[in-house]
Amino acid sequence: MLYGVQMFATHFAIRPDELAREAEARGFESVWFPEHTHIPVSRRSPWPGGPVLPKEYSHTYDLFVALSMAAAATSRIKVASGICLLVERDPIVTAKEVASLDHLSGGRVLFGIGAGWNAEEMEDHGTVFRTRWKLLKERVQALKAIWTEDEASFDGEFVRFEPIWSWPKPAQRPHPPIILGAHGAKALARVVDYCEGWIPIGVRAGDLPAEIGTLRRLAQEKERDPASISINVYGTPADRAALAELREAGVTRAIFGLPPAGPDKVLPLLDRYAEVVRSLAS
């Protein structure tokens, strides 16, 4: 099992480049940053995590600026979007950003995506909430075409463009793994349909082995190798027994959460997580 860390990269937290350097020095495999382009003041859409939306949701750096800073400051650690709200992004521009980052980092991008929960936020980008999943699939398909074809084109319901040239292509072949953050039966089917990994959201620890079993069964039914689909669990506890259970369940990555705070709070947590990982390996 691999180990990563996740934090909202904000202007009041440890810098993304410093966090990546410190995480790499402690042996972590990946660093993950979420994104929100903005948060509408109306607050009509309820935050799934509770009644009060944390401050960091409206204070994040641009995702690809933060990831580029992290990649430039390191040489081994993978830089991951966790998650990129692809339903709010132009697919041609996003394909260029991801390919450029992957090329310049030497193939270290993990591309986590999602469809989002804030209807007003995506409406500001011209995205209709009820059709966001159809839009997400088409944008993923369009990205893959741009990354893998010399003259890519796409003709869908939501995404259309005539043949284009777009380089560089990603360093990873055929492209960086696309990892979907979502929950429920439809989410698992979507992972198998057009992604290379899954971030469980809203799945209790006790339910995870059953959900992984369902994902593997769906993959086999679609004649996909279940081992080709990574399982990436956010917010894992710093507990040997819990981590051992995740490893036994077949989890690919355990990702520890960090608060959007300064080095004085973040670095001791990194040390604690690294020590738990070392103790599990011994």
Short mmCIF file of C-alpha atoms in Angstrom, two decimals:
data_model
loop_
_atom_site.label_atom_id
_atom_site.label_comp_id
_atom_site.label_asym_id
_atom_site.label_seq_id
_atom_site.Cartn_x
_atom_site.Cartn_y
_atom_site.Cartn_z
CA MET A 1 0.00 0.00 0.00
CA LEU A 2 1.20 3.49 -0.86
CA TYR A 3 0.86 6.54 1.40
CA GLY A 4 0.02 10.12 0.53
CA VAL A 5 -1.08 13.36 2.18
CA GLN A 6 -3.86 15.77 1.27
CA MET A 7 -4.38 19.43 2.14
CA PHE A 8 -6.32 22.43 0.90
CA ALA A 9 -3.54 24.61 -0.50
CA THR A 10 -4.42 28.11 0.67
CA HIS A 11 -2.62 31.40 1.22
CA PHE A 12 -2.82 30.94 5.00
CA ALA A 13 -1.36 27.40 5.02
CA ILE A 14 2.09 25.95 4.50
CA ARG A 15 3.16 26.64 0.91
CA PRO A 16 2.44 23.83 -1.57
CA ASP A 17 6.09 23.59 -2.60
CA GLU A 18 7.24 23.38 1.03
CA LEU A 19 4.63 20.76 1.85
CA ALA A 20 5.65 18.65 -1.14
CA ARG A 21 9.35 18.85 -0.21
CA GLU A 22 8.67 17.89 3.39
CA ALA A 23 6.35 15.05 2.40
CA GLU A 24 8.87 13.70 -0.09
CA ALA A 25 11.65 13.86 2.49
CA ARG A 26 9.54 11.69 4.81
CA GLY A 27 8.91 9.08 2.14
CA PHE A 28 5.33 9.82 1.16
CA GLU A 29 4.38 8.73 -2.34
CA SER A 30 1.93 11.49 -3.27
CA VAL A 31 0.58 14.91 -2.30
CA TRP A 32 -3.03 15.80 -3.11
CA PHE A 33 -4.71 19.21 -3.46
CA PRO A 34 -8.47 19.86 -3.85
CA GLU A 35 -9.92 22.80 -5.75
CA HIS A 36 -12.79 25.26 -5.87
CA THR A 37 -12.58 28.17 -8.28
CA HIS A 38 -14.83 30.16 -5.95
CA ILE A 39 -17.73 29.71 -3.54
CA PRO A 40 -20.97 31.59 -4.32
CA VAL A 41 -22.05 33.80 -1.44
CA SER A 42 -25.66 32.56 -1.71
CA ARG A 43 -24.71 29.22 -0.06
CA ARG A 44 -27.90 27.60 -1.37
CA SER A 45 -26.17 24.27 -1.98
CA PRO A 46 -25.58 22.53 1.37
CA TRP A 47 -22.06 21.34 2.04
CA PRO A 48 -22.16 17.53 2.43
CA GLY A 49 -19.77 17.74 5.39
CA GLY A 50 -22.07 19.71 7.69
CA PRO A 51 -23.88 23.02 8.24
CA VAL A 52 -20.79 25.28 8.19
CA LEU A 53 -18.55 25.39 5.13
CA PRO A 54 -14.88 25.61 6.18
CA LYS A 55 -13.01 28.78 5.26
CA GLU A 56 -10.46 26.97 3.09
CA TYR A 57 -13.05 26.12 0.42
CA SER A 58 -13.12 29.73 -0.74
CA HIS A 59 -9.40 30.39 -0.24
CA THR A 60 -7.66 27.74 -2.36
CA TYR A 61 -4.87 28.57 -4.77
CA ASP A 62 -5.46 27.70 -8.39
CA LEU A 63 -5.08 23.92 -8.55
CA PHE A 64 -2.52 23.71 -11.33
CA VAL A 65 -0.41 26.56 -9.98
CA ALA A 66 -0.20 24.73 -6.64
CA LEU A 67 0.57 21.40 -8.31
CA SER A 68 3.25 22.99 -10.49
CA MET A 69 4.90 24.54 -7.45
CA ALA A 70 4.88 21.14 -5.73
CA ALA A 71 6.31 19.36 -8.77
CA ALA A 72 9.05 21.94 -9.35
CA ALA A 73 10.24 21.65 -5.74
CA THR A 74 10.53 17.85 -5.77
CA SER A 75 11.85 14.98 -7.87
CA ARG A 76 9.98 11.81 -6.84
CA ILE A 77 6.67 12.47 -5.13
CA LYS A 78 3.54 12.28 -7.28
CA VAL A 79 1.42 15.43 -7.53
CA ALA A 80 -2.31 14.77 -7.48
CA SER A 81 -5.53 16.67 -7.95
CA GLY A 82 -7.89 15.57 -5.26
CA ILE A 83 -10.19 16.52 -6.84
CA CYS A 84 -10.26 18.61 -10.01
CA LEU A 85 -13.77 19.85 -10.78
CA LEU A 86 -13.60 18.96 -14.46
CA VAL A 87 -17.25 19.97 -14.96
CA GLU A 88 -16.10 23.56 -14.40
CA ARG A 89 -13.13 23.46 -16.78
CA ASP A 90 -12.67 23.79 -20.52
CA PRO A 91 -11.49 20.36 -21.72
CA ILE A 92 -8.97 21.64 -24.28
CA VAL A 93 -7.33 23.97 -21.76
CA THR A 94 -7.38 21.30 -19.06
CA ALA A 95 -5.83 18.73 -21.39
CA LYS A 96 -3.00 21.19 -22.04
CA GLU A 97 -2.49 21.90 -18.32
CA VAL A 98 -2.40 18.26 -17.27
CA ALA A 99 -0.18 17.22 -20.17
CA SER A 100 2.23 20.09 -19.51
CA LEU A 101 2.45 19.27 -15.81
CA ASP A 102 2.94 15.57 -16.47
CA HIS A 103 5.58 16.26 -19.13
CA LEU A 104 7.54 18.73 -17.00
CA SER A 105 7.32 16.62 -13.83
CA GLY A 106 8.55 13.48 -15.56
CA GLY A 107 5.25 11.64 -15.41
CA ARG A 108 4.25 12.29 -11.80
CA VAL A 109 0.61 13.38 -12.19
CA LEU A 110 -2.38 11.60 -10.66
CA PHE A 111 -5.50 13.21 -12.10
CA GLY A 112 -8.33 12.99 -9.57
CA ILE A 113 -11.65 14.35 -10.83
CA GLY A 114 -15.22 14.83 -9.67
CA ALA A 115 -18.57 16.25 -10.65
CA GLY A 116 -19.00 18.47 -7.59
CA TRP A 117 -21.79 19.24 -5.15
CA ASN A 118 -22.19 23.04 -5.40
CA ALA A 119 -24.83 23.73 -8.04
CA GLU A 120 -24.37 27.51 -7.98
CA GLU A 121 -20.61 27.23 -8.35
CA MET A 122 -20.86 25.15 -11.49
CA GLU A 123 -23.72 27.25 -12.86
CA ASP A 124 -21.33 30.22 -12.79
CA HIS A 125 -19.23 28.19 -15.23
CA GLY A 126 -22.21 27.42 -17.46
CA THR A 127 -22.68 23.86 -16.18
CA VAL A 128 -26.15 22.48 -15.45
CA PHE A 129 -26.21 20.47 -12.23
CA ARG A 130 -28.58 17.72 -13.42
CA THR A 131 -26.49 16.89 -16.51
CA ARG A 132 -23.07 17.27 -14.90
CA TRP A 133 -22.28 13.54 -14.98
CA LYS A 134 -22.90 13.29 -18.72
CA LEU A 135 -20.72 16.36 -19.18
CA LEU A 136 -17.98 14.86 -17.00
CA LYS A 137 -17.84 11.66 -19.05
CA GLU A 138 -17.59 13.55 -22.34
CA ARG A 139 -14.84 15.80 -21.00
CA VAL A 140 -12.86 12.78 -19.82
CA GLN A 141 -13.26 11.17 -23.24
CA ALA A 142 -12.18 14.41 -24.91
CA LEU A 143 -9.10 14.69 -22.69
CA LYS A 144 -8.06 11.15 -23.54
CA ALA A 145 -8.45 11.86 -27.24
CA ILE A 146 -6.29 15.00 -27.02
CA TRP A 147 -3.62 13.19 -24.99
CA THR A 148 -3.38 10.14 -27.25
CA GLU A 149 -4.13 11.36 -30.80
CA ASP A 150 -2.04 13.60 -33.03
CA GLU A 151 -5.20 15.09 -34.58
CA ALA A 152 -7.91 14.78 -31.99
CA SER A 153 -11.57 15.62 -32.53
CA PHE A 154 -14.74 15.09 -30.52
CA ASP A 155 -18.42 15.20 -31.37
CA GLY A 156 -20.57 14.73 -28.28
CA GLU A 157 -23.69 16.25 -26.80
CA PHE A 158 -21.74 18.69 -24.63
CA VAL A 159 -18.21 18.68 -26.05
CA ARG A 160 -17.47 19.32 -29.71
CA PHE A 161 -14.35 20.32 -31.58
CA GLU A 162 -12.94 19.69 -35.03
CA PRO A 163 -9.47 18.06 -35.42
CA ILE A 164 -6.85 19.89 -33.38
CA TRP A 165 -3.11 19.76 -32.71
CA SER A 166 -2.13 19.89 -29.07
CA TRP A 167 1.30 19.13 -27.61
CA PRO A 168 3.06 18.21 -25.40
CA LYS A 169 1.54 14.82 -24.83
CA PRO A 170 1.76 13.50 -21.25
CA ALA A 171 4.93 11.70 -20.20
CA GLN A 172 2.81 8.81 -18.91
CA ARG A 173 1.44 6.50 -21.56
CA PRO A 174 -1.25 6.45 -22.63
CA HIS A 175 -2.00 9.27 -20.15
CA PRO A 176 -2.02 10.07 -16.41
CA PRO A 177 -4.44 7.87 -14.47
CA ILE A 178 -7.88 9.42 -14.06
CA ILE A 179 -9.27 8.79 -10.58
CA LEU A 180 -12.93 9.48 -9.82
CA GLY A 181 -14.05 10.79 -6.46
CA ALA A 182 -17.68 9.74 -5.92
CA HIS A 183 -19.87 7.24 -4.09
CA GLY A 184 -22.69 4.83 -4.82
CA ALA A 185 -23.43 2.14 -7.37
CA LYS A 186 -23.47 4.56 -10.30
CA ALA A 187 -20.08 5.91 -9.25
CA LEU A 188 -18.53 2.46 -9.30
CA ALA A 189 -19.94 1.84 -12.77
CA ARG A 190 -18.48 5.17 -13.93
CA VAL A 191 -15.06 4.26 -12.57
CA VAL A 192 -15.08 1.05 -14.57
CA ASP A 193 -16.44 2.81 -17.65
CA TYR A 194 -13.92 5.62 -18.07
CA CYS A 195 -11.46 5.90 -15.16
CA GLU A 196 -8.36 4.21 -13.80
CA GLY A 197 -9.01 4.71 -10.12
CA TRP A 198 -11.55 5.47 -7.41
CA ILE A 199 -11.61 7.80 -4.40
CA PRO A 200 -14.39 6.58 -2.07
CA ILE A 201 -16.47 9.46 -0.74
CA GLY A 202 -19.06 8.90 1.96
CA VAL A 203 -18.20 5.20 2.32
CA ARG A 204 -17.78 4.01 5.91
CA ALA A 205 -14.67 2.00 6.68
CA GLY A 206 -16.73 -1.10 7.40
CA ASP A 207 -18.44 -0.89 4.02
CA LEU A 208 -15.25 -0.43 2.02
CA PRO A 209 -14.33 -4.10 1.45
CA ALA A 210 -17.82 -4.77 0.06
CA GLU A 211 -17.62 -1.72 -2.19
CA ILE A 212 -14.20 -2.79 -3.45
CA GLY A 213 -15.62 -6.24 -4.12
CA THR A 214 -18.44 -4.71 -6.15
CA LEU A 215 -15.97 -2.58 -8.11
CA ARG A 216 -13.87 -5.64 -8.94
CA ARG A 217 -16.93 -7.59 -10.04
CA LEU A 218 -18.06 -4.76 -12.31
CA ALA A 219 -14.58 -4.56 -13.80
CA GLN A 220 -14.56 -8.27 -14.58
CA GLU A 221 -17.99 -8.02 -16.18
CA LYS A 222 -16.62 -5.30 -18.47
CA GLU A 223 -13.53 -7.43 -19.16
CA ARG A 224 -11.23 -5.04 -17.32
CA ASP A 225 -8.46 -6.20 -15.04
CA PRO A 226 -9.58 -5.19 -11.52
CA ALA A 227 -5.93 -4.63 -10.61
CA SER A 228 -5.80 -1.82 -13.17
CA ILE A 229 -8.18 0.27 -11.03
CA SER A 230 -6.57 1.92 -8.00
CA ILE A 231 -8.37 2.48 -4.68
CA ASN A 232 -7.37 5.77 -3.04
CA VAL A 233 -8.79 6.39 0.43
CA TYR A 234 -8.89 9.91 1.85
CA GLY A 235 -8.70 10.82 5.50
CA THR A 236 -7.18 7.58 6.73
CA PRO A 237 -6.52 7.44 10.47
CA ALA A 238 -3.00 7.39 11.87
CA ASP A 239 -3.63 3.97 13.36
CA ARG A 240 -1.70 0.78 12.60
CA ALA A 241 -4.71 -1.51 12.92
CA ALA A 242 -6.91 0.64 10.67
CA LEU A 243 -4.18 0.93 8.06
CA ALA A 244 -3.58 -2.82 8.16
CA GLU A 245 -7.30 -3.37 7.50
CA LEU A 246 -7.16 -1.04 4.48
CA ARG A 247 -4.15 -2.90 3.16
CA GLU A 248 -5.90 -6.23 3.64
CA ALA A 249 -8.96 -4.89 1.78
CA GLY A 250 -6.80 -4.11 -1.26
CA VAL A 251 -6.52 -0.35 -0.93
CA THR A 252 -3.86 1.11 -3.23
CA ARG A 253 -3.24 4.40 -1.41
CA ALA A 254 -3.96 5.55 2.12
CA ILE A 255 -4.07 9.34 2.11
CA PHE A 256 -3.70 11.23 5.39
CA GLY A 257 -5.49 14.54 5.84
CA LEU A 258 -3.67 17.70 6.87
CA PRO A 259 -5.22 20.94 8.11
CA PRO A 260 -4.66 24.09 6.02
CA ALA A 261 -2.28 25.48 8.60
CA GLY A 262 1.28 26.67 8.95
CA PRO A 263 4.43 24.56 9.20
CA ASP A 264 4.27 24.60 13.01
CA LYS A 265 1.11 22.47 12.90
CA VAL A 266 1.57 20.55 9.64
CA LEU A 267 5.14 19.28 10.03
CA PRO A 268 4.56 17.51 13.38
CA LEU A 269 1.56 15.77 11.81
CA LEU A 270 3.71 14.69 8.87
CA ASP A 271 6.20 13.26 11.36
CA ARG A 272 3.43 11.40 13.17
CA TYR A 273 2.01 9.93 9.97
CA ALA A 274 5.47 8.92 8.76
CA GLU A 275 6.17 7.15 12.05
CA VAL A 276 2.92 5.17 11.82
CA VAL A 277 3.78 4.12 8.27
CA ARG A 278 7.26 3.01 9.38
CA SER A 279 5.83 1.03 12.28
CA LEU A 280 3.42 -0.76 9.96
CA ALA A 281 6.29 -1.78 7.69
CA SER A 282 8.37 -3.17 10.55
#
